[in-house]
Short mmCIF file of C-alpha atoms and ligand atoms in Angstrom, two decimals:
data_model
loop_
_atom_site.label_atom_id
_atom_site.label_comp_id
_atom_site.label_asym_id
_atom_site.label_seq_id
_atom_site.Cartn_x
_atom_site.Cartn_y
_atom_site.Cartn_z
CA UNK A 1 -28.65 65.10 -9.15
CA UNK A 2 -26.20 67.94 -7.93
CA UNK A 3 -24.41 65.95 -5.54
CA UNK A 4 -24.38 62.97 -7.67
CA UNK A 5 -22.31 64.72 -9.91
CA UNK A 6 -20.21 66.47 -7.51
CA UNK A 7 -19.13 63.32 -6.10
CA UNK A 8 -18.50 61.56 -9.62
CA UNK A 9 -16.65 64.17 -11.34
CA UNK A 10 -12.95 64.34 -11.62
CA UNK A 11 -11.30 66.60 -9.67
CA UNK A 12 -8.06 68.45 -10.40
CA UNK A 13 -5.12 68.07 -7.80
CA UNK A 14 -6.53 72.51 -7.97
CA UNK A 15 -10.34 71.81 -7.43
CA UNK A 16 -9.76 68.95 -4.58
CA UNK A 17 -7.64 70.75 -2.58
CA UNK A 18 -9.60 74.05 -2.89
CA UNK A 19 -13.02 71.70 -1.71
CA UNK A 20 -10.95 70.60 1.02
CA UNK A 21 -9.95 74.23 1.93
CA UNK A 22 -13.48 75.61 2.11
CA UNK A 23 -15.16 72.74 3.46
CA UNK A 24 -13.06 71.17 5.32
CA UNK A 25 -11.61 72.41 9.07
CA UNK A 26 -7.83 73.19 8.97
CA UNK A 27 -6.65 70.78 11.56
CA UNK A 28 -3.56 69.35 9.27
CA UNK A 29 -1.37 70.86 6.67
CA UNK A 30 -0.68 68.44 4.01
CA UNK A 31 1.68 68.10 1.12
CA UNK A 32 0.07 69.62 -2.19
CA UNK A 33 -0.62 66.30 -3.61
CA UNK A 34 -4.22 64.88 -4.60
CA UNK A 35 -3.45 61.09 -4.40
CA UNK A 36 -6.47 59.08 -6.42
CA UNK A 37 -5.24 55.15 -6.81
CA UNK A 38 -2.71 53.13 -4.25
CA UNK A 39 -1.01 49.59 -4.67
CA UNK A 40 1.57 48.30 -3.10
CA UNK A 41 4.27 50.60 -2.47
CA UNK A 42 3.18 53.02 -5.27
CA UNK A 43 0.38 55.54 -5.39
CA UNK A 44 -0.90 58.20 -7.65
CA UNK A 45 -2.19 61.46 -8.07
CA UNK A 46 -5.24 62.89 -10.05
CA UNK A 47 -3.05 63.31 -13.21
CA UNK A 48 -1.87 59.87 -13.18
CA UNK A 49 1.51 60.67 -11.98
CA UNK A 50 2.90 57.84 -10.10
CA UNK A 51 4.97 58.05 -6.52
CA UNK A 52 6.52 55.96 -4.28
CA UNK A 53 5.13 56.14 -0.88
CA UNK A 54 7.30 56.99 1.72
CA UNK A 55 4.98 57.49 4.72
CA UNK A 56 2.55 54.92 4.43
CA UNK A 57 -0.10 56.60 6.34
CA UNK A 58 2.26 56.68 8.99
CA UNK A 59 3.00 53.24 9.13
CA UNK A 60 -0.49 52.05 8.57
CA UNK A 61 0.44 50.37 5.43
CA UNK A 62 2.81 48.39 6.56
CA UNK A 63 1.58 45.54 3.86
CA UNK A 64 1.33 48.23 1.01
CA UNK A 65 -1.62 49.79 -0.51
CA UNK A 66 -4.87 48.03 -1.45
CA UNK A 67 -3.28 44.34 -0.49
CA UNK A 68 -5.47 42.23 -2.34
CA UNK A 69 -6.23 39.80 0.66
CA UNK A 70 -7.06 42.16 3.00
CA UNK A 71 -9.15 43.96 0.79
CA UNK A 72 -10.91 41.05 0.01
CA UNK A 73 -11.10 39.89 3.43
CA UNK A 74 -13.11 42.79 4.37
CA UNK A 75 -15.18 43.17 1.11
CA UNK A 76 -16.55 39.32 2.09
CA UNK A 77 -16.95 40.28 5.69
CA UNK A 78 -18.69 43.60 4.92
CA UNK A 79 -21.13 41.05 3.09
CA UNK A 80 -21.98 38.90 5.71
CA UNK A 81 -22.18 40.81 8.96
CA UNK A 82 -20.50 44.61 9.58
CA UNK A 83 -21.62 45.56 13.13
CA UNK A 84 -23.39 44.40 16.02
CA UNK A 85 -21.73 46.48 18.94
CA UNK A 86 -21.05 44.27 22.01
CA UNK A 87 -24.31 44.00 23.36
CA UNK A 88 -24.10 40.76 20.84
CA UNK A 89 -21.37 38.24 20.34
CA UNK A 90 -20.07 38.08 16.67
CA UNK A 91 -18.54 35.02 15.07
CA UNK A 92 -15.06 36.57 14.16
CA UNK A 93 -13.97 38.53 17.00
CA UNK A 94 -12.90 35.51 19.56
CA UNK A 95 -10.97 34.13 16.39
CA UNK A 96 -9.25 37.94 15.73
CA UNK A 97 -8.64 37.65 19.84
CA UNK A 98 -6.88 34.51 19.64
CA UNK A 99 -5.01 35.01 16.71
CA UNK A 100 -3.46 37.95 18.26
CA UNK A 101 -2.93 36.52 21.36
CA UNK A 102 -1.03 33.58 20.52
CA UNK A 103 0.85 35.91 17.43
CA UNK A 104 1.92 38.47 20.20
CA UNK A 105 2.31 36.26 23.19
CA UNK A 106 -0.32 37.74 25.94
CA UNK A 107 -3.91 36.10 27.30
CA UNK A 108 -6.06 38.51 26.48
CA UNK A 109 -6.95 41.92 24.28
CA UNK A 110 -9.49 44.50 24.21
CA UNK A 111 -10.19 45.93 20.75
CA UNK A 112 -10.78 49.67 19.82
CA UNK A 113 -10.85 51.61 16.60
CA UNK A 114 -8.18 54.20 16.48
CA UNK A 115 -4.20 54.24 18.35
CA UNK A 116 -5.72 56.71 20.53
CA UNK A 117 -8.44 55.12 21.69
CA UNK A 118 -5.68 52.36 22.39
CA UNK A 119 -3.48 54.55 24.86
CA UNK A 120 -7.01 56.02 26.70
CA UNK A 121 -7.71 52.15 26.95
CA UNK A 122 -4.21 51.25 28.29
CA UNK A 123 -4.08 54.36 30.68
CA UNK A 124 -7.72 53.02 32.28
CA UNK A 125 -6.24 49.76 32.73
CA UNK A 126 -3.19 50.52 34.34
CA UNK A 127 -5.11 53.38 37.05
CA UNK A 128 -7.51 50.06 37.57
CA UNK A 129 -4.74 47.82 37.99
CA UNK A 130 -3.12 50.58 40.43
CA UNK A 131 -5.89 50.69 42.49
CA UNK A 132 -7.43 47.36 42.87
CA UNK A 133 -4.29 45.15 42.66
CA UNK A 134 -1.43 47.32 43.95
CA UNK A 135 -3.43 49.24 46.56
CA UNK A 136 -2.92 52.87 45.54
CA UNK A 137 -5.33 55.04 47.38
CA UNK A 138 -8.25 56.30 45.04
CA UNK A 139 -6.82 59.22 42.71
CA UNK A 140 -3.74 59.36 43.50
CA UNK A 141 -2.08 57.14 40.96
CA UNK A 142 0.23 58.75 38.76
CA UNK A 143 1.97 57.81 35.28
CA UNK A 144 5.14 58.64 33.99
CA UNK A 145 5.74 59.52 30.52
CA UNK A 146 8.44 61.02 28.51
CA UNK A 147 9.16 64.41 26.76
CA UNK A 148 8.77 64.54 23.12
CA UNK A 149 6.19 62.12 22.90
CA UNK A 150 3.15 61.48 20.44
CA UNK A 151 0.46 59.17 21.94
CA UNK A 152 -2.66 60.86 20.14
CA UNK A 153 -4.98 64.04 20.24
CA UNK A 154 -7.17 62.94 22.68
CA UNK A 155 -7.81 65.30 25.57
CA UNK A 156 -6.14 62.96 28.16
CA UNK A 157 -2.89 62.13 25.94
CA UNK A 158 -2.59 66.16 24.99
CA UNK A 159 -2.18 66.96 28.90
CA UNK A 160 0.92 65.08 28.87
CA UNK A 161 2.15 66.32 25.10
CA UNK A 162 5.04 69.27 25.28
CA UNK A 163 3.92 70.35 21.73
CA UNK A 164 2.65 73.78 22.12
CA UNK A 165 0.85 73.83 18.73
CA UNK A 166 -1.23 70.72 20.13
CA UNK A 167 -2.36 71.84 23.61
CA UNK A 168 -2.61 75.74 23.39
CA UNK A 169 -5.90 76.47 24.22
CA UNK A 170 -7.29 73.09 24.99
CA UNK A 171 -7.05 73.01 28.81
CA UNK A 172 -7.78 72.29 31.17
CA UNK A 173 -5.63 69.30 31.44
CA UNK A 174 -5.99 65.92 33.07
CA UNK A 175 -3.62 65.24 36.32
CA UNK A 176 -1.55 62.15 37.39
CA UNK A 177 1.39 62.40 35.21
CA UNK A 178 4.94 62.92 35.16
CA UNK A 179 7.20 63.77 32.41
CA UNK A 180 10.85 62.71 32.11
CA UNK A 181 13.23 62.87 29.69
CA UNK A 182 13.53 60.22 27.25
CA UNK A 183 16.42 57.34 26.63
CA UNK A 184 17.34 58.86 30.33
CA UNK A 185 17.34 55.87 33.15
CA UNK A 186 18.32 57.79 35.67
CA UNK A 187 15.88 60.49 35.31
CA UNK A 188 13.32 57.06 35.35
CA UNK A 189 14.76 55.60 38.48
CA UNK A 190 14.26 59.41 40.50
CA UNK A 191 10.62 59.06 39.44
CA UNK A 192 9.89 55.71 40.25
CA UNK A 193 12.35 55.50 43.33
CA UNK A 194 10.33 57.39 46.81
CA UNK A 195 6.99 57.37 44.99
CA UNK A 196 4.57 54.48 45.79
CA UNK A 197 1.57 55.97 43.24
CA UNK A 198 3.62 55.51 40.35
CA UNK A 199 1.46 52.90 38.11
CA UNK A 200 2.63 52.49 34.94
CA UNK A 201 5.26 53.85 32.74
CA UNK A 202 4.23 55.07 29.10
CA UNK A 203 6.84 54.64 26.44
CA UNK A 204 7.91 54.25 23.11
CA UNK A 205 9.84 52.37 22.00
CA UNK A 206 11.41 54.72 19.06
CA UNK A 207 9.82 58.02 19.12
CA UNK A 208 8.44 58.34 15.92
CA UNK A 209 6.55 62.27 15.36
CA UNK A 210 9.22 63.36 17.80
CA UNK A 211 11.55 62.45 14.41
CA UNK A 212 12.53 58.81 14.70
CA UNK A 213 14.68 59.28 18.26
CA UNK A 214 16.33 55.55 18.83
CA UNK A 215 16.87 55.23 22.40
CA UNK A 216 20.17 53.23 23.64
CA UNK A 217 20.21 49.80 22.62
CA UNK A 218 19.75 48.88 26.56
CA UNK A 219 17.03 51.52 27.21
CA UNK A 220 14.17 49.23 27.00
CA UNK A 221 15.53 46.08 28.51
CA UNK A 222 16.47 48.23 32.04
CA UNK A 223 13.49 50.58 31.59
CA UNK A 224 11.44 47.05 32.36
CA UNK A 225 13.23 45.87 34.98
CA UNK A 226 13.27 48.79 36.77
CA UNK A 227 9.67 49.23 36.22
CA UNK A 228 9.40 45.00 37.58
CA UNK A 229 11.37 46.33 40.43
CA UNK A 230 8.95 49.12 41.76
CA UNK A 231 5.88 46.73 40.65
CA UNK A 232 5.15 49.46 37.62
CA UNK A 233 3.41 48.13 34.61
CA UNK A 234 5.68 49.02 31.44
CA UNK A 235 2.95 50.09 28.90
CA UNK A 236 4.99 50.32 25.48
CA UNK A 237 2.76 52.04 22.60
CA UNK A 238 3.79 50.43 19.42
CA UNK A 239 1.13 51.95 17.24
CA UNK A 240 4.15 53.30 15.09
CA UNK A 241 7.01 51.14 15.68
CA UNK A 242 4.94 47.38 16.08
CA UNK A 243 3.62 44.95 12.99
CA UNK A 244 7.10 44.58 11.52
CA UNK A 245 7.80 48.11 10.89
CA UNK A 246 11.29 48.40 13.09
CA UNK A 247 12.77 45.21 11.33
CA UNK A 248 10.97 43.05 13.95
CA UNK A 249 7.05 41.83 14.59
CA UNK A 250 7.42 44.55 17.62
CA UNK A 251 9.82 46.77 18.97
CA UNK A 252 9.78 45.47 21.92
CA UNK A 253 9.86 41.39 21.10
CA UNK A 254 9.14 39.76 24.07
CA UNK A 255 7.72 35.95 23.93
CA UNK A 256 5.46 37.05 20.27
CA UNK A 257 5.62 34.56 17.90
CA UNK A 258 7.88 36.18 15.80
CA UNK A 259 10.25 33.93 14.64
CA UNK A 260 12.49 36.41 12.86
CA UNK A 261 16.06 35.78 13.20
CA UNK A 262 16.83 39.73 13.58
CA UNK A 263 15.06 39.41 17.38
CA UNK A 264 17.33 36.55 18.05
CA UNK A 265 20.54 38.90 20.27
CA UNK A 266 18.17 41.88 20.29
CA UNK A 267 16.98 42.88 23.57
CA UNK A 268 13.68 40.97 24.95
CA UNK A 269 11.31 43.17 26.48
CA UNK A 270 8.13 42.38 27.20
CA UNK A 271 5.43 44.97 28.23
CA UNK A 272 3.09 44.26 30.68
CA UNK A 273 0.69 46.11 28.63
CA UNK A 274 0.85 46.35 24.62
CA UNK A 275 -0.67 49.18 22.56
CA UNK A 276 -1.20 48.65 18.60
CA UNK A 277 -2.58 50.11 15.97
CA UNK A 278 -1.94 51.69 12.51
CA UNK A 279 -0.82 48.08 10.32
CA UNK A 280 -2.78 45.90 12.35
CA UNK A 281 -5.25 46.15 9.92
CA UNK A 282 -2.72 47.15 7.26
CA UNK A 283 -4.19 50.69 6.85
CA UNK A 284 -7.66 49.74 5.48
CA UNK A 285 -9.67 50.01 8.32
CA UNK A 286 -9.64 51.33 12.08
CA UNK A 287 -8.20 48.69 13.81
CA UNK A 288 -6.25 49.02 17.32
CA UNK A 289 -5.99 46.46 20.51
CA UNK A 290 -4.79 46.94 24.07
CA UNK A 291 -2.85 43.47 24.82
CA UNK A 292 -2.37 42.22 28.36
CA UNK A 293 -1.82 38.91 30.98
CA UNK A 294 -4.85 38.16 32.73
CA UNK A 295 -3.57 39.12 36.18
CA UNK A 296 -3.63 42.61 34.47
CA UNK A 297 -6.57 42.55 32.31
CA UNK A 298 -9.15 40.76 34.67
CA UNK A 299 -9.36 44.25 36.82
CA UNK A 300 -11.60 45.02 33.47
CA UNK A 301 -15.24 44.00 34.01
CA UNK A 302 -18.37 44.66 32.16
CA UNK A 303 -19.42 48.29 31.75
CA UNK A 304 -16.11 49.62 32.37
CA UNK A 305 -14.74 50.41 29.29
CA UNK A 306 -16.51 49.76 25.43
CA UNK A 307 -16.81 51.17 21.81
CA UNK A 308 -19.74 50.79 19.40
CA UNK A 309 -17.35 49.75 16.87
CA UNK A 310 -14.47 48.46 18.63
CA UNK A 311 -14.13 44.19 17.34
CA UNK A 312 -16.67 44.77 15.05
CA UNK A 313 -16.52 41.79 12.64
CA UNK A 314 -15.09 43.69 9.33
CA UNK A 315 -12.34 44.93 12.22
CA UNK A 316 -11.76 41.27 13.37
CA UNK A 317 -11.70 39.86 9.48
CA UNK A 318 -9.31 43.03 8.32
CA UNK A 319 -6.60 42.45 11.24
CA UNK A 320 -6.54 38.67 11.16
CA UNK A 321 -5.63 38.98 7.41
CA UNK A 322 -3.58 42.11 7.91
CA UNK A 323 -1.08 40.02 10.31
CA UNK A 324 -1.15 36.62 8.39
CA UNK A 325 0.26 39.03 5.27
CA UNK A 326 2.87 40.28 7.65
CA UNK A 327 3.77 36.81 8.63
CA UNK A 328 3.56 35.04 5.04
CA UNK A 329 5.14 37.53 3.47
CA UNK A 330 8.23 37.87 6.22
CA UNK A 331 8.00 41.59 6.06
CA UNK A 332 9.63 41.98 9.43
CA UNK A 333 12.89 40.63 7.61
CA UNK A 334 12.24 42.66 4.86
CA UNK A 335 12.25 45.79 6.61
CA UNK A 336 15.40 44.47 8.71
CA UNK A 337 17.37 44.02 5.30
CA UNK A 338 16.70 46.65 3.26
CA UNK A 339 16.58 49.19 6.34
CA UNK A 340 20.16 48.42 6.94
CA UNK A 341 20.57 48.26 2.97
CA UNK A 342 18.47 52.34 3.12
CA UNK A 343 20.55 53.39 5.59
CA UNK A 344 24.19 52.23 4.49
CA UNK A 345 23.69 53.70 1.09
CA UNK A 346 22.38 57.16 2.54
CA UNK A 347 25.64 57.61 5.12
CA UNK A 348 27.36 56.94 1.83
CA UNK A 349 25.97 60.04 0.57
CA UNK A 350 25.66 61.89 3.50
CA UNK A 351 29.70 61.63 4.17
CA UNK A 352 30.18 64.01 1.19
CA UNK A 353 26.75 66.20 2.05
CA UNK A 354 27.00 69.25 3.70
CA UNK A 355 22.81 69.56 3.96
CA UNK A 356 22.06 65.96 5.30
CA UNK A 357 23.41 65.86 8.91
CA UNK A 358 22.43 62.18 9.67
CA UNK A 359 20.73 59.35 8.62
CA UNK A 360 18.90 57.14 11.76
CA UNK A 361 16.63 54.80 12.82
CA UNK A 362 15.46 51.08 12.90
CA UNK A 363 14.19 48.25 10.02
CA UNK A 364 12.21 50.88 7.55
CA UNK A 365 11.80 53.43 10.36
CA UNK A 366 14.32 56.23 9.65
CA UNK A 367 14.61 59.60 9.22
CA UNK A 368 17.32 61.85 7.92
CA UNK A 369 17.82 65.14 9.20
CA UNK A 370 18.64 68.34 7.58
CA UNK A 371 21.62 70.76 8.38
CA UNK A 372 19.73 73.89 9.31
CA UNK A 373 17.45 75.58 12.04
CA UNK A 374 14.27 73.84 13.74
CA UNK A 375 11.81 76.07 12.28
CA UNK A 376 13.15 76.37 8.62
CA UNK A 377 11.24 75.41 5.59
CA UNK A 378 14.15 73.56 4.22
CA UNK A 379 12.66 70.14 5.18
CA UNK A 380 9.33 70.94 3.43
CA UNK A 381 10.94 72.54 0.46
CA UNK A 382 13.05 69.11 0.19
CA UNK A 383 9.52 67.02 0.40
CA UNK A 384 8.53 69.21 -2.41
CA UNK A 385 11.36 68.71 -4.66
CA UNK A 386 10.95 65.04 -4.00
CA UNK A 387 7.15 64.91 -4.79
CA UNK A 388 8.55 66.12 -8.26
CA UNK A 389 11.14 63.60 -8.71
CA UNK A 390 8.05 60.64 -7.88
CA UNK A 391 8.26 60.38 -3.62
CA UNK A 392 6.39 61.24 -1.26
CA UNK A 393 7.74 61.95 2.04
CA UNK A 394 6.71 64.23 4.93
CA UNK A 395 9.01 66.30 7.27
CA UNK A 396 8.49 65.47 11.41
CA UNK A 397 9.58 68.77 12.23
CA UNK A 398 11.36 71.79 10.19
CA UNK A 399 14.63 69.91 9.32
CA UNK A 400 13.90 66.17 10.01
CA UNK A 401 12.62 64.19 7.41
CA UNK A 402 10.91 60.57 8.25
CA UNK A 403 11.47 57.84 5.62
CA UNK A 404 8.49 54.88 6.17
CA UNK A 405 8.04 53.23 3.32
CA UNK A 406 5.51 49.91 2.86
CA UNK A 407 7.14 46.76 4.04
CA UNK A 408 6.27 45.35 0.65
CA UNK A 409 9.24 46.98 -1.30
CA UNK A 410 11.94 45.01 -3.38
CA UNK A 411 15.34 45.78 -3.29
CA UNK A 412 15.48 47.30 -6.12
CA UNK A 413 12.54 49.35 -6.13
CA UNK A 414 14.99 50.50 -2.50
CA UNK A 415 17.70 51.24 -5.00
CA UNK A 416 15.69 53.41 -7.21
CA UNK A 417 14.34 55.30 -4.38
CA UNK A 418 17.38 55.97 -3.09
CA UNK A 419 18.37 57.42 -5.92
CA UNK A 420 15.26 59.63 -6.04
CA UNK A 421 16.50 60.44 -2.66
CA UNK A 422 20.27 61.53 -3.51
CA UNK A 423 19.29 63.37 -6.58
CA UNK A 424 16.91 65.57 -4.69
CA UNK A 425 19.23 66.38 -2.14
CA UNK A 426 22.33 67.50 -4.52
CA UNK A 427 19.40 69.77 -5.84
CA UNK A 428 19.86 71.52 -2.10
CA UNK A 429 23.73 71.77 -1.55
C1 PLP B 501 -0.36 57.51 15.33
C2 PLP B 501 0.00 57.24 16.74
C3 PLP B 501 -0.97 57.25 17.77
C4 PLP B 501 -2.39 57.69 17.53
O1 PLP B 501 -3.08 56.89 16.63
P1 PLP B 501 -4.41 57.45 15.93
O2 PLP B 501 -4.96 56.27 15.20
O3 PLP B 501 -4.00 58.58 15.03
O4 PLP B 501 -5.31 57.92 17.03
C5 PLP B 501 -0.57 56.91 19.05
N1 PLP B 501 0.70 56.58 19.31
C6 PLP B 501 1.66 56.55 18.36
C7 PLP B 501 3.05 56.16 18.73
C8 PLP B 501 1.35 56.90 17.04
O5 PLP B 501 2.30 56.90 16.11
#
């Protein structure tokens, strides 16, 4: 009867975050907001106050909140057949496998739950490739990553994290990696060039926590080939920037079935190994996929790598349905247009701002960032003020702001937030 009613009763925005508080560990720090109901690119808070969502779960929501066929999709699969782990073959993960296959362009994936989980995968497969296909001797294959990155929290992908807030006192760390700077060729050629363990190269493709850094337009493109030319496997993690987010089905649009006419001119890049997660299951399940050719793949045999829950059939139903929305609803030109559209009118603004430095990024990827120190508040005073005026964005660090809206938004719904946008900065001059 007591918890019953504890779990029935509406909360205040005061009394949810104050459970949350006691009961809950302190691992994040989020925006005072207690959000209740989500649709499409709106949500809204315990008081009925309506917002437009500028984060979407951090690009999990790529096909806006609660979309009604991939709800559905899963609601049907959830009552049919949920889980069966992989000691059993289930009737919708082969179709989930080839659907993403033939939709991204590679033979084969492996499924997992969270991003993560994706990059742990990815980093086994390339050490397995390293050592069974391009003969380096057993442990000494190394990876090179970049500065600045954000891969995940788990204890592997935290060695090779410079944020000091996310490794202090979790060591010891794992070995075989080497950090470079990022958008920096050269400083990739000296790593790969004299080394022969070098495996794989982990990228990508916009660095999105690190505040929506855009590397050269001919980063990626040369990044590969030099990678091809030391026989490196380019491993691009596209958690953030893939499933239409950037303007494009990926970042990196190599041979994916994409047929967008914004990747037509743009640079083709194909990794040798793929990591996605976030929209592929348009944020209402954990859903994330390692994709691969077979020559890289195959070095994967049974009992070296699994998840209980990993292509689980509500996973495989939720992700098939999450990309057909992507795909019938041409969200990767949507994000193309109106990110141009976001980021034409914000110069606009920012030409006559003297607290808006610069707007930048890629499709509905952007961020803007603010005219004052690293570790001010300014940027989460800003994010405040906005949560007033009805949007909800989150700063990246202490003046960058990131701007990630669903796909799903009209142009004029881009107008008005714009708007939202401009008026809450004039509050800050
Ligand atoms: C979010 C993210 C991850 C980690 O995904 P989780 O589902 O939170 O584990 C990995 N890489 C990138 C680029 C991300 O944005």
């Amino acid at each position: 009867m007591f918890i019953k009613m504890a779990v029935l009763e509406q909360l205040t925005s005061q009394q949810a975050i104050e459970l949350e508080n006691k009961y809950g560990a302190h691992n994040y720090h989020p925006l005072p907001v207690v959000l209740t109901k989500g649709e499409g690119v709106y949500v809204w808070d315990v008081d009925g106050k309506r917002y437009y969502d500028f984060l979407s779960a951090y690009s999990a929501v790529n096909q806006g909140h609660c979309h009604p066929k991939i709800v559905n999709a899963m609601i049907k699969q959830a009552q049919t057949l949920t889980l069966t782990s992989r000691a059993f073959h289930n009737d919708m993960l082969g179709k989930f496998e080839k659907f993403a296959c033939q939709f991204f362009g590679f033979d084969k994936l492996l499924p997992m739950n969270t991003g993560a989980e994706a990059v742990e995968t990815a980093l086994k497969l390339c050490r397995k490739w390293a050592y069974e296909v391009k003969g380096i001797a057993e442990n000494e294959a190394e990876i090179i990553v970049c500065e600045n990155n954000f891969h995940g929290r788990t204890t592997t992908i935290i060695s090779f994290s410079n944020d000091p807030v996310a490794r202090r006192h979790f060591g010891p760390f794992t070995k075989g990696f080497i950090k470079i700077e990022y958008d920096n060729l050269v400083a990739l050629e000296n790593a790969l060039k004299n080394n022969p363990n070098v495996a794989g190269f982990l990228v990508e493709p916009i660095q999105g926590e690190a505040g929506v850094y855009v590397p050269s337009e001919d980063y990626l493109t040369k990044a590969k080939a030099l990678c091809e030319q030391y026989n490196v496997l380019f491993i691009a993690d596209e958690v953030q920037t893939g499933i239409a987010r950037t303007g494009r089905l990926l970042a990196t649009c190599g041979n994916c079935s994409c047929e967008s006419k914004n990747c037509s001119g743009s640079p083709d890049v194909k990794p040798d190994i793929l990591i996605l997660g976030k929209a592929i299951s348009g944020g209402v399940y954990p859903v994330s996929a390692v994709l691969a050719n077979d020559d890289i793949m195959n070095v994967i045999k049974p009992g070296n790598h699994g998840s209980t829950f990993g292509g689980n059939p509500v996973a495989a139903a939720v992700a098939i349905a999450a990309l057909e929305v992507i795909r019938d609803e041409n969200l990767a030109d949507n994000a193309f247009q109106l990110g141009n559209l976001f980021r034409s009118e914000l110069q606009k603004y920012i030409d006559t701002s003297s607290i808006v430095k610069l707007v930048r990024g890629k499709g509905l990827l952007n961020a803007i960032v603010i005219n004052d120190d690293e570790d001010s508040d300014t940027a989460w005073n800003i994010c405040l003020a906005l949560r007033d005026n009805g949007l909800l964005a989150k700063p990246t660090h202490g003046n960058i702001i990131r701007f990630a809206p669903p796909l799903v938004m009209t142009k004029n719904q881009l107008l008005e937030c714009v708007s939202i946008i401009i008026k809450t900065l004039k509050q800050f001059e």
